[in-house]
PDB file of C-alpha atoms in Angstrom:
ATOM      1  CA  UNK Q   1     117.773 130.566 100.974  1.00 44.00           C
ATOM      2  CA  UNK Q   2     121.555 130.533 100.831  1.00 48.00           C
ATOM      3  CA  UNK Q   3     123.128 130.088  97.042  1.00 49.00           C
ATOM      4  CA  UNK Q   4     124.371 126.450  97.888  1.00 50.00           C
ATOM      5  CA  UNK Q   5     121.060 126.140  99.726  1.00 50.00           C
ATOM      6  CA  UNK Q   6     119.388 127.102  96.431  1.00 45.00           C
ATOM      7  CA  UNK Q   7     121.818 124.869  93.829  1.00 52.00           C
ATOM      8  CA  UNK Q   8     121.067 121.969  96.013  1.00 58.00           C
ATOM      9  CA  UNK Q   9     117.301 122.585  96.309  1.00 52.00           C
ATOM     10  CA  UNK Q  10     117.056 122.399  92.279  1.00 56.00           C
ATOM     11  CA  UNK Q  11     120.156 120.595  91.033  1.00 68.00           C
ATOM     12  CA  UNK Q  12     119.823 116.684  90.663  1.00 69.00           C
ATOM     13  CA  UNK Q  13     118.942 114.583  93.772  1.00 71.00           C
ATOM     14  CA  UNK Q  14     122.224 113.561  94.079  1.00 68.00           C
ATOM     15  CA  UNK Q  15     122.836 117.470  94.853  1.00 71.00           C
ATOM     16  CA  UNK Q  16     120.433 117.201  97.552  1.00 62.00           C
ATOM     17  CA  UNK Q  17     121.603 113.993  98.733  1.00 65.00           C
ATOM     18  CA  UNK Q  18     124.808 115.132  99.259  1.00 69.00           C
ATOM     19  CA  UNK Q  19     124.021 118.153 101.004  1.00 63.00           C
ATOM     20  CA  UNK Q  20     121.474 116.575 103.767  1.00 63.00           C
ATOM     21  CA  UNK Q  21     123.974 113.246 104.450  1.00 60.00           C
ATOM     22  CA  UNK Q  22     124.473 112.907 108.064  1.00 58.00           C
ATOM     23  CA  UNK Q  23     127.036 110.615 107.322  1.00 61.00           C
ATOM     24  CA  UNK Q  24     128.764 109.727 103.988  1.00 65.00           C
ATOM     25  CA  UNK Q  25     126.888 106.331 101.903  1.00 71.00           C
ATOM     26  CA  UNK Q  26     127.291 104.846  98.630  1.00 83.00           C
ATOM     27  CA  UNK Q  27     124.971 106.280  96.179  1.00 86.00           C
ATOM     28  CA  UNK Q  28     123.581 104.493  92.929  1.00 89.00           C
ATOM     29  CA  UNK Q  29     121.208 106.934  90.382  1.00 89.00           C
ATOM     30  CA  UNK Q  30     118.996 107.280  87.452  1.00 92.00           C
ATOM     31  CA  UNK Q  31     119.293 110.674  85.130  1.00 93.00           C
ATOM     32  CA  UNK Q  32     117.436 112.102  82.930  1.00 94.00           C
ATOM     33  CA  UNK Q  33     115.093 108.500  82.081  1.00 95.00           C
ATOM     34  CA  UNK Q  34     111.920 109.550  80.080  1.00 96.00           C
ATOM     35  CA  UNK Q  35     109.071 107.569  79.793  1.00 96.00           C
ATOM     36  CA  UNK Q  36     105.425 108.366  77.828  1.00 95.00           C
ATOM     37  CA  UNK Q  37     102.750 108.109  80.153  1.00 94.00           C
ATOM     38  CA  UNK Q  38      98.894 108.601  80.820  1.00 92.00           C
ATOM     39  CA  UNK Q  39      98.653 110.506  84.189  1.00 91.00           C
ATOM     40  CA  UNK Q  40      96.832 113.602  85.606  1.00 87.00           C
ATOM     41  CA  UNK Q  41      93.775 114.598  87.454  1.00 82.00           C
ATOM     42  CA  UNK Q  42      92.487 117.158  84.724  1.00 84.00           C
ATOM     43  CA  UNK Q  43      90.411 115.582  81.662  1.00 79.00           C
ATOM     44  CA  UNK Q  44      92.445 116.712  79.176  1.00 81.00           C
ATOM     45  CA  UNK Q  45      95.197 114.346  80.649  1.00 85.00           C
ATOM     46  CA  UNK Q  46      92.855 111.458  80.302  1.00 83.00           C
ATOM     47  CA  UNK Q  47      93.221 109.419  76.845  1.00 83.00           C
ATOM     48  CA  UNK Q  48      96.577 110.727  75.986  1.00 88.00           C
ATOM     49  CA  UNK Q  49     100.390 110.541  76.884  1.00 92.00           C
ATOM     50  CA  UNK Q  50     102.697 112.938  78.039  1.00 94.00           C
ATOM     51  CA  UNK Q  51     106.562 113.121  78.992  1.00 95.00           C
ATOM     52  CA  UNK Q  52     107.665 112.351  82.573  1.00 96.00           C
ATOM     53  CA  UNK Q  53     111.228 112.542  83.112  1.00 96.00           C
ATOM     54  CA  UNK Q  54     112.785 110.503  86.585  1.00 96.00           C
ATOM     55  CA  UNK Q  55     116.044 111.124  88.664  1.00 94.00           C
ATOM     56  CA  UNK Q  56     116.489 108.522  91.235  1.00 94.00           C
ATOM     57  CA  UNK Q  57     119.271 108.502  93.888  1.00 92.00           C
ATOM     58  CA  UNK Q  58     119.594 105.478  96.142  1.00 91.00           C
ATOM     59  CA  UNK Q  59     121.728 105.268  99.100  1.00 89.00           C
ATOM     60  CA  UNK Q  60     122.784 102.088 100.283  1.00 87.00           C
ATOM     61  CA  UNK Q  61     124.680 100.452 103.019  1.00 79.00           C
ATOM     62  CA  UNK Q  62     128.080  99.242 102.326  1.00 64.00           C
ATOM     63  CA  UNK Q  63     128.622  95.392 101.901  1.00 52.00           C
ATOM     64  CA  UNK Q  64     131.277  95.442 104.497  1.00 50.00           C
ATOM     65  CA  UNK Q  65     133.470  93.192 102.682  1.00 47.00           C
ATOM     66  CA  UNK Q  66     135.148  93.449  99.004  1.00 47.00           C
ATOM     67  CA  UNK Q  67     133.026  93.525  95.965  1.00 44.00           C
ATOM     68  CA  UNK Q  68     135.116  91.930  94.107  1.00 44.00           C
ATOM     69  CA  UNK Q  69     133.267  92.735  90.886  1.00 43.00           C
ATOM     70  CA  UNK Q  70     130.649  90.511  91.673  1.00 40.00           C
ATOM     71  CA  UNK Q  71     127.406  92.343  90.271  1.00 41.00           C
ATOM     72  CA  UNK Q  72     125.463  90.097  93.253  1.00 42.00           C
ATOM     73  CA  UNK Q  73     127.081  92.376  96.073  1.00 48.00           C
ATOM     74  CA  UNK Q  74     125.391  95.721  94.921  1.00 55.00           C
ATOM     75  CA  UNK Q  75     122.567  97.185  94.257  1.00 76.00           C
ATOM     76  CA  UNK Q  76     122.047  97.567  90.305  1.00 79.00           C
ATOM     77  CA  UNK Q  77     121.269 100.293  88.517  1.00 81.00           C
ATOM     78  CA  UNK Q  78     118.297  98.100  86.553  1.00 85.00           C
ATOM     79  CA  UNK Q  79     116.615  98.179  90.182  1.00 88.00           C
ATOM     80  CA  UNK Q  80     116.549 101.841  89.891  1.00 92.00           C
ATOM     81  CA  UNK Q  81     114.614 101.401  86.033  1.00 92.00           C
ATOM     82  CA  UNK Q  82     112.619  98.097  87.460  1.00 91.00           C
ATOM     83  CA  UNK Q  83     111.038 100.213  89.924  1.00 92.00           C
ATOM     84  CA  UNK Q  84     109.958 102.892  87.882  1.00 94.00           C
ATOM     85  CA  UNK Q  85     108.167 100.252  85.523  1.00 92.00           C
ATOM     86  CA  UNK Q  86     106.855  98.019  88.205  1.00 90.00           C
ATOM     87  CA  UNK Q  87     104.966 101.713  89.540  1.00 92.00           C
ATOM     88  CA  UNK Q  88     103.408 102.557  85.629  1.00 92.00           C
ATOM     89  CA  UNK Q  89     102.303  99.143  84.872  1.00 88.00           C
ATOM     90  CA  UNK Q  90     100.045  99.281  88.566  1.00 81.00           C
ATOM     91  CA  UNK Q  91      97.473 101.498  86.896  1.00 83.00           C
ATOM     92  CA  UNK Q  92      96.708 104.817  85.765  1.00 88.00           C
ATOM     93  CA  UNK Q  93      97.244 107.717  88.363  1.00 89.00           C
ATOM     94  CA  UNK Q  94      96.374 111.056  88.675  1.00 88.00           C
ATOM     95  CA  UNK Q  95      99.405 112.280  90.820  1.00 91.00           C
ATOM     96  CA  UNK Q  96     102.903 112.842  90.398  1.00 94.00           C
ATOM     97  CA  UNK Q  97     103.133 112.501  94.521  1.00 93.00           C
ATOM     98  CA  UNK Q  98     101.776 109.391  94.334  1.00 92.00           C
ATOM     99  CA  UNK Q  99     103.821 107.630  91.483  1.00 94.00           C
ATOM    100  CA  UNK Q 100     106.824 108.951  93.575  1.00 95.00           C
ATOM    101  CA  UNK Q 101     105.632 107.386  96.634  1.00 93.00           C
ATOM    102  CA  UNK Q 102     105.363 104.052  95.300  1.00 93.00           C
ATOM    103  CA  UNK Q 103     108.718 103.986  93.556  1.00 94.00           C
ATOM    104  CA  UNK Q 104     110.244 105.173  96.598  1.00 94.00           C
ATOM    105  CA  UNK Q 105     108.243 101.988  98.440  1.00 91.00           C
ATOM    106  CA  UNK Q 106     109.393 100.029  95.731  1.00 91.00           C
ATOM    107  CA  UNK Q 107     113.348 100.497  96.288  1.00 91.00           C
ATOM    108  CA  UNK Q 108     113.146 100.889 100.172  1.00 91.00           C
ATOM    109  CA  UNK Q 109     112.269  97.019  99.762  1.00 87.00           C
ATOM    110  CA  UNK Q 110     115.617  96.285  99.145  1.00 85.00           C
ATOM    111  CA  UNK Q 111     117.494  95.749 101.948  1.00 82.00           C
ATOM    112  CA  UNK Q 112     120.660  97.405 100.865  1.00 83.00           C
ATOM    113  CA  UNK Q 113     118.545 101.110 100.699  1.00 88.00           C
ATOM    114  CA  UNK Q 114     118.918 102.851 103.271  1.00 89.00           C
ATOM    115  CA  UNK Q 115     117.385 106.197 101.478  1.00 90.00           C
ATOM    116  CA  UNK Q 116     115.677 107.082  98.526  1.00 92.00           C
ATOM    117  CA  UNK Q 117     115.446 110.796  96.492  1.00 93.00           C
ATOM    118  CA  UNK Q 118     112.536 110.159  93.665  1.00 94.00           C
ATOM    119  CA  UNK Q 119     112.519 113.407  91.385  1.00 95.00           C
ATOM    120  CA  UNK Q 120     109.675 113.369  88.608  1.00 96.00           C
ATOM    121  CA  UNK Q 121     108.755 116.256  86.405  1.00 95.00           C
ATOM    122  CA  UNK Q 122     106.256 116.321  83.438  1.00 95.00           C
ATOM    123  CA  UNK Q 123     108.338 118.086  80.455  1.00 94.00           C
ATOM    124  CA  UNK Q 124     104.849 118.528  77.927  1.00 91.00           C
ATOM    125  CA  UNK Q 125     103.116 120.982  80.255  1.00 86.00           C
ATOM    126  CA  UNK Q 126     104.520 124.206  78.954  1.00 84.00           C
ATOM    127  CA  UNK Q 127     107.758 125.761  78.094  1.00 86.00           C
ATOM    128  CA  UNK Q 128     109.367 124.347  81.449  1.00 88.00           C
ATOM    129  CA  UNK Q 129     109.035 121.415  83.763  1.00 88.00           C
ATOM    130  CA  UNK Q 130     106.733 120.602  86.769  1.00 91.00           C
ATOM    131  CA  UNK Q 131     107.602 118.414  88.981  1.00 93.00           C
ATOM    132  CA  UNK Q 132     107.843 116.658  92.625  1.00 94.00           C
ATOM    133  CA  UNK Q 133     110.636 115.368  94.575  1.00 93.00           C
ATOM    134  CA  UNK Q 134     110.755 113.138  97.919  1.00 92.00           C
ATOM    135  CA  UNK Q 135     112.876 111.795 100.359  1.00 91.00           C
ATOM    136  CA  UNK Q 136     112.071 108.421 101.966  1.00 91.00           C
ATOM    137  CA  UNK Q 137     114.101 106.351 104.189  1.00 90.00           C
ATOM    138  CA  UNK Q 138     113.695 102.747 104.766  1.00 84.00           C
ATOM    139  CA  UNK Q 139     113.285 103.088 108.622  1.00 68.00           C
ATOM    140  CA  UNK Q 140     109.429 104.517 108.120  1.00 52.00           C
ATOM    141  CA  UNK Q 141     108.857 102.081 105.420  1.00 46.00           C
ATOM    142  CA  UNK Q 142     110.058  98.913 107.074  1.00 43.00           C
ATOM    143  CA  UNK Q 143     108.218  99.536 110.528  1.00 40.00           C
ATOM    144  CA  UNK Q 144     105.391  98.855 108.315  1.00 39.00           C
ATOM    145  CA  UNK Q 145     106.165  95.014 108.877  1.00 36.00           C
ATOM    146  CA  UNK Q 146     105.711  91.884 106.969  1.00 34.00           C
ATOM    147  CA  UNK Q 147     103.954  92.456 103.625  1.00 37.00           C
ATOM    148  CA  UNK Q 148      99.965  90.901 103.872  1.00 42.00           C
ATOM    149  CA  UNK Q 149      98.936  87.404 103.185  1.00 49.00           C
ATOM    150  CA  UNK Q 150      97.543  86.373  99.651  1.00 73.00           C
ATOM    151  CA  UNK Q 151      94.432  88.376  99.257  1.00 83.00           C
ATOM    152  CA  UNK Q 152      91.639  85.569 100.124  1.00 91.00           C
ATOM    153  CA  UNK Q 153      89.530  84.421  97.061  1.00 92.00           C
ATOM    154  CA  UNK Q 154      85.976  85.601  97.456  1.00 95.00           C
ATOM    155  CA  UNK Q 155      82.361  84.852  95.923  1.00 96.00           C
ATOM    156  CA  UNK Q 156      80.979  87.625  93.020  1.00 97.00           C
ATOM    157  CA  UNK Q 157      77.484  87.742  92.810  1.00 97.00           C
ATOM    158  CA  UNK Q 158      75.934  89.915  89.955  1.00 97.00           C
ATOM    159  CA  UNK Q 159      72.510  91.076  91.129  1.00 97.00           C
ATOM    160  CA  UNK Q 160      69.468  92.607  88.676  1.00 96.00           C
ATOM    161  CA  UNK Q 161      67.476  95.751  89.701  1.00 96.00           C
ATOM    162  CA  UNK Q 162      64.503  92.759  90.569  1.00 95.00           C
ATOM    163  CA  UNK Q 163      67.348  91.277  93.149  1.00 96.00           C
ATOM    164  CA  UNK Q 164      67.863  94.516  94.279  1.00 97.00           C
ATOM    165  CA  UNK Q 165      64.510  95.778  94.854  1.00 96.00           C
ATOM    166  CA  UNK Q 166      63.209  92.389  96.294  1.00 96.00           C
ATOM    167  CA  UNK Q 167      62.216  92.043 100.122  1.00 95.00           C
ATOM    168  CA  UNK Q 168      64.358  88.272 100.201  1.00 96.00           C
ATOM    169  CA  UNK Q 169      67.773  90.478  99.099  1.00 96.00           C
ATOM    170  CA  UNK Q 170      69.154  89.895 103.175  1.00 96.00           C
ATOM    171  CA  UNK Q 171      68.175  85.739 102.742  1.00 95.00           C
ATOM    172  CA  UNK Q 172      69.886  85.623  99.434  1.00 96.00           C
ATOM    173  CA  UNK Q 173      73.434  87.418 101.173  1.00 96.00           C
ATOM    174  CA  UNK Q 174      73.229  85.437 103.967  1.00 96.00           C
ATOM    175  CA  UNK Q 175      73.407  82.207 101.627  1.00 95.00           C
ATOM    176  CA  UNK Q 176      76.394  84.184  99.635  1.00 95.00           C
ATOM    177  CA  UNK Q 177      78.066  84.578 102.969  1.00 94.00           C
ATOM    178  CA  UNK Q 178      77.805  80.716 104.416  1.00 92.00           C
ATOM    179  CA  UNK Q 179      80.627  79.271 102.730  1.00 86.00           C
ATOM    180  CA  UNK Q 180      82.969  82.099 104.564  1.00 91.00           C
ATOM    181  CA  UNK Q 181      84.528  83.082 101.540  1.00 93.00           C
ATOM    182  CA  UNK Q 182      84.160  86.992 101.020  1.00 95.00           C
ATOM    183  CA  UNK Q 183      81.687  88.113  99.156  1.00 97.00           C
ATOM    184  CA  UNK Q 184      81.683  90.808  96.596  1.00 97.00           C
ATOM    185  CA  UNK Q 185      78.581  92.179  94.729  1.00 97.00           C
ATOM    186  CA  UNK Q 186      78.118  93.711  91.253  1.00 97.00           C
ATOM    187  CA  UNK Q 187      74.918  95.471  89.716  1.00 97.00           C
ATOM    188  CA  UNK Q 188      73.620  96.102  86.640  1.00 96.00           C
ATOM    189  CA  UNK Q 189      72.375  99.606  84.933  1.00 96.00           C
ATOM    190  CA  UNK Q 190      69.883 101.204  86.567  1.00 95.00           C
ATOM    191  CA  UNK Q 191      66.218 101.004  84.885  1.00 93.00           C
ATOM    192  CA  UNK Q 192      66.378 104.567  84.618  1.00 90.00           C
ATOM    193  CA  UNK Q 193      67.676 105.509  81.313  1.00 86.00           C
ATOM    194  CA  UNK Q 194      70.710 106.995  81.194  1.00 84.00           C
ATOM    195  CA  UNK Q 195      71.674 110.335  79.636  1.00 90.00           C
ATOM    196  CA  UNK Q 196      72.304 110.947  75.822  1.00 91.00           C
ATOM    197  CA  UNK Q 197      75.435 112.388  75.421  1.00 89.00           C
ATOM    198  CA  UNK Q 198      76.137 111.551  71.683  1.00 86.00           C
ATOM    199  CA  UNK Q 199      79.651 111.091  71.880  1.00 89.00           C
ATOM    200  CA  UNK Q 200      81.494 107.797  73.187  1.00 87.00           C
ATOM    201  CA  UNK Q 201      83.856 109.190  75.989  1.00 85.00           C
ATOM    202  CA  UNK Q 202      81.397 110.886  77.805  1.00 88.00           C
ATOM    203  CA  UNK Q 203      78.530 108.344  77.598  1.00 91.00           C
ATOM    204  CA  UNK Q 204      80.852 105.944  78.965  1.00 89.00           C
ATOM    205  CA  UNK Q 205      81.365 108.171  82.000  1.00 91.00           C
ATOM    206  CA  UNK Q 206      77.760 108.644  82.142  1.00 94.00           C
ATOM    207  CA  UNK Q 207      77.001 104.881  82.097  1.00 94.00           C
ATOM    208  CA  UNK Q 208      79.565 104.027  84.563  1.00 94.00           C
ATOM    209  CA  UNK Q 209      78.435 106.780  86.750  1.00 95.00           C
ATOM    210  CA  UNK Q 210      74.822 105.229  86.707  1.00 96.00           C
ATOM    211  CA  UNK Q 211      76.495 101.772  87.836  1.00 96.00           C
ATOM    212  CA  UNK Q 212      77.921 103.326  90.531  1.00 96.00           C
ATOM    213  CA  UNK Q 213      74.376 104.757  91.598  1.00 96.00           C
ATOM    214  CA  UNK Q 214      73.027 101.850  91.504  1.00 97.00           C
ATOM    215  CA  UNK Q 215      75.472 100.034  93.385  1.00 97.00           C
ATOM    216  CA  UNK Q 216      74.579 102.600  96.279  1.00 97.00           C
ATOM    217  CA  UNK Q 217      71.266 102.007  95.826  1.00 97.00           C
ATOM    218  CA  UNK Q 218      72.188  97.887  96.602  1.00 97.00           C
ATOM    219  CA  UNK Q 219      74.449  99.488  99.944  1.00 97.00           C
ATOM    220  CA  UNK Q 220      71.203 101.290 100.701  1.00 97.00           C
ATOM    221  CA  UNK Q 221      69.158  97.908 101.144  1.00 96.00           C
ATOM    222  CA  UNK Q 222      71.349  96.249 103.391  1.00 96.00           C
ATOM    223  CA  UNK Q 223      73.800  97.721 106.127  1.00 95.00           C
ATOM    224  CA  UNK Q 224      76.442  94.871 105.009  1.00 95.00           C
ATOM    225  CA  UNK Q 225      77.018  95.905 102.160  1.00 96.00           C
ATOM    226  CA  UNK Q 226      80.298  98.899 101.384  1.00 95.00           C
ATOM    227  CA  UNK Q 227      80.524 100.581  98.134  1.00 96.00           C
ATOM    228  CA  UNK Q 228      84.327 100.444  96.754  1.00 94.00           C
ATOM    229  CA  UNK Q 229      85.539 101.694  93.827  1.00 90.00           C
ATOM    230  CA  UNK Q 230      89.487 101.543  93.728  1.00 84.00           C
ATOM    231  CA  UNK Q 231      91.402  98.442  93.822  1.00 82.00           C
ATOM    232  CA  UNK Q 232      93.050  99.322  97.123  1.00 79.00           C
ATOM    233  CA  UNK Q 233      89.685  99.413  98.742  1.00 87.00           C
ATOM    234  CA  UNK Q 234      88.331  96.145  97.276  1.00 91.00           C
ATOM    235  CA  UNK Q 235      91.303  94.113  98.580  1.00 88.00           C
ATOM    236  CA  UNK Q 236      91.078  96.276 101.732  1.00 86.00           C
ATOM    237  CA  UNK Q 237      87.366  95.355 102.427  1.00 91.00           C
ATOM    238  CA  UNK Q 238      88.242  91.887 101.683  1.00 92.00           C
ATOM    239  CA  UNK Q 239      90.739  91.366 104.084  1.00 88.00           C
ATOM    240  CA  UNK Q 240      88.750  92.846 107.015  1.00 88.00           C
ATOM    241  CA  UNK Q 241      85.996  90.606 105.760  1.00 90.00           C
ATOM    242  CA  UNK Q 242      83.459  93.468 104.750  1.00 92.00           C
ATOM    243  CA  UNK Q 243      80.711  92.326 102.120  1.00 96.00           C
ATOM    244  CA  UNK Q 244      81.384  95.021  99.304  1.00 96.00           C
ATOM    245  CA  UNK Q 245      79.716  96.130  96.208  1.00 97.00           C
ATOM    246  CA  UNK Q 246      81.701  97.407  93.691  1.00 97.00           C
ATOM    247  CA  UNK Q 247      81.591 100.537  91.560  1.00 96.00           C
ATOM    248  CA  UNK Q 248      83.492 100.435  88.806  1.00 93.00           C
ATOM    249  CA  UNK Q 249      83.730 103.553  87.255  1.00 91.00           C
ATOM    250  CA  UNK Q 250      87.529 104.263  88.862  1.00 86.00           C
ATOM    251  CA  UNK Q 251      89.482 101.135  88.019  1.00 85.00           C
ATOM    252  CA  UNK Q 252      87.374 100.959  84.377  1.00 86.00           C
ATOM    253  CA  UNK Q 253      88.690 104.647  84.104  1.00 81.00           C
ATOM    254  CA  UNK Q 254      92.498 104.161  85.438  1.00 75.00           C
ATOM    255  CA  UNK Q 255      93.116 100.694  85.187  1.00 66.00           C
ATOM    256  CA  UNK Q 256      96.263 100.108  82.739  1.00 61.00           C
ATOM    257  CA  UNK Q 257      94.598  96.596  81.709  1.00 60.00           C
ATOM    258  CA  UNK Q 258      90.597  97.484  81.137  1.00 63.00           C
ATOM    259  CA  UNK Q 259      88.603  94.791  80.191  1.00 70.00           C
ATOM    260  CA  UNK Q 260      87.260  94.585  76.750  1.00 76.00           C
ATOM    261  CA  UNK Q 261      83.512  95.082  77.739  1.00 82.00           C
ATOM    262  CA  UNK Q 262      81.810  98.227  78.546  1.00 86.00           C
ATOM    263  CA  UNK Q 263      79.655 100.024  81.067  1.00 90.00           C
ATOM    264  CA  UNK Q 264      76.211  98.856  79.333  1.00 92.00           C
ATOM    265  CA  UNK Q 265      77.569  94.652  79.131  1.00 94.00           C
ATOM    266  CA  UNK Q 266      77.657  94.905  83.215  1.00 95.00           C
ATOM    267  CA  UNK Q 267      77.547  91.044  83.599  1.00 95.00           C
ATOM    268  CA  UNK Q 268      80.904  90.969  81.554  1.00 93.00           C
ATOM    269  CA  UNK Q 269      81.962  93.488  83.887  1.00 93.00           C
ATOM    270  CA  UNK Q 270      81.469  91.483  87.030  1.00 95.00           C
ATOM    271  CA  UNK Q 271      83.215  88.786  84.781  1.00 94.00           C
ATOM    272  CA  UNK Q 272      86.678  90.660  84.684  1.00 92.00           C
ATOM    273  CA  UNK Q 273      86.281  91.245  88.241  1.00 92.00           C
ATOM    274  CA  UNK Q 274      85.836  87.494  89.009  1.00 93.00           C
ATOM    275  CA  UNK Q 275      88.617  86.599  87.369  1.00 91.00           C
ATOM    276  CA  UNK Q 276      90.564  89.633  88.668  1.00 88.00           C
ATOM    277  CA  UNK Q 277      90.100  88.463  92.330  1.00 91.00           C
ATOM    278  CA  UNK Q 278      90.466  84.962  91.154  1.00 92.00           C
ATOM    279  CA  UNK Q 279      87.005  84.192  92.552  1.00 94.00           C
ATOM    280  CA  UNK Q 280      85.866  80.847  93.778  1.00 93.00           C
ATOM    281  CA  UNK Q 281      82.108  80.871  92.902  1.00 95.00           C
ATOM    282  CA  UNK Q 282      80.594  82.974  90.543  1.00 96.00           C
ATOM    283  CA  UNK Q 283      76.522  83.387  90.864  1.00 96.00           C
ATOM    284  CA  UNK Q 284      73.830  85.268  88.818  1.00 96.00           C
ATOM    285  CA  UNK Q 285      71.086  86.730  91.255  1.00 96.00           C
ATOM    286  CA  UNK Q 286      68.404  87.456  88.571  1.00 94.00           C
ATOM    287  CA  UNK Q 287      70.828  88.027  85.778  1.00 94.00           C
ATOM    288  CA  UNK Q 288      73.196  86.003  83.982  1.00 92.00           C
ATOM    289  CA  UNK Q 289      76.764  85.840  85.479  1.00 92.00           C
ATOM    290  CA  UNK Q 290      79.263  84.182  82.749  1.00 91.00           C
ATOM    291  CA  UNK Q 291      80.620  81.114  84.067  1.00 91.00           C
ATOM    292  CA  UNK Q 292      79.210  80.990  86.285  1.00 92.00           C
ATOM    293  CA  UNK Q 293      75.095  79.875  88.288  1.00 93.00           C
ATOM    294  CA  UNK Q 294      72.209  81.930  87.941  1.00 93.00           C
ATOM    295  CA  UNK Q 295      69.758  81.808  90.852  1.00 88.00           C
ATOM    296  CA  UNK Q 296      66.017  82.892  89.518  1.00 85.00           C
ATOM    297  CA  UNK Q 297      64.009  85.488  91.627  1.00 80.00           C
ATOM    298  CA  UNK Q 298      60.983  84.530  90.685  1.00 77.00           C
ATOM    299  CA  UNK Q 299      61.036  81.151  92.279  1.00 60.00           C
ATOM    300  CA  UNK Q 300      59.082  81.618  95.710  1.00 56.00           C
TER     301      UNK Q 300
END
């Protein structure tokens, strides 16, 4: 690597943009924007915040006309800050790479944005900065086409252990599908007691994993059931018309807007999911479903 290449590689993304430009473009940039963020894949990074530094350069097309000191004719600096805010508000992330991708994707939705350089660094992991830098261009982003339509509103059903084990389970699932709306299933804790950790945070994770395990038990009872954990997986399954079973641990651990209910209140978690997805109907099968109807499993 030559000295100029080395300088550009470790300099501000502005230097990288200049060094790699096939043709000159106008640029706007954000330097040394520091935010306190909970992020990271390691256990010690959960439940605490660390400083991230954002450096962003966005190359833009010319207007083809004089700017005339009119803010509506340019891509505002605020757009860069707002992209960071929006990406951070979406959910808790493990990887800087994912965060950088989301920021770049948001900026490339702007009609004038052509190429984006995003550098994010962790400032508190040692006496140095650890980070990633990505470069994304508008062509690849815009080839993906128009945004997906609004998410269909599902039926959310909460099932007791008796309902999961009942031979009539498939009949109840058939009835849920009859209205044509997507079906989202949630489960209660299994009857087998979970291990006792003796501390709140480990116990929360143990209980969430118990709910995830029970979701797989339900999925094994009917081949239509697809176990999903993340918001992205849920939305994709709903759009595909799949019947899904929610394994709540990922959303509960990573969501920035966690429900007040814990894993030992699974019926309230079901209501939280129903609220989040804008459910058209709520059904408890052998279990209570807050704000919904209850189907008794002992009626034969």
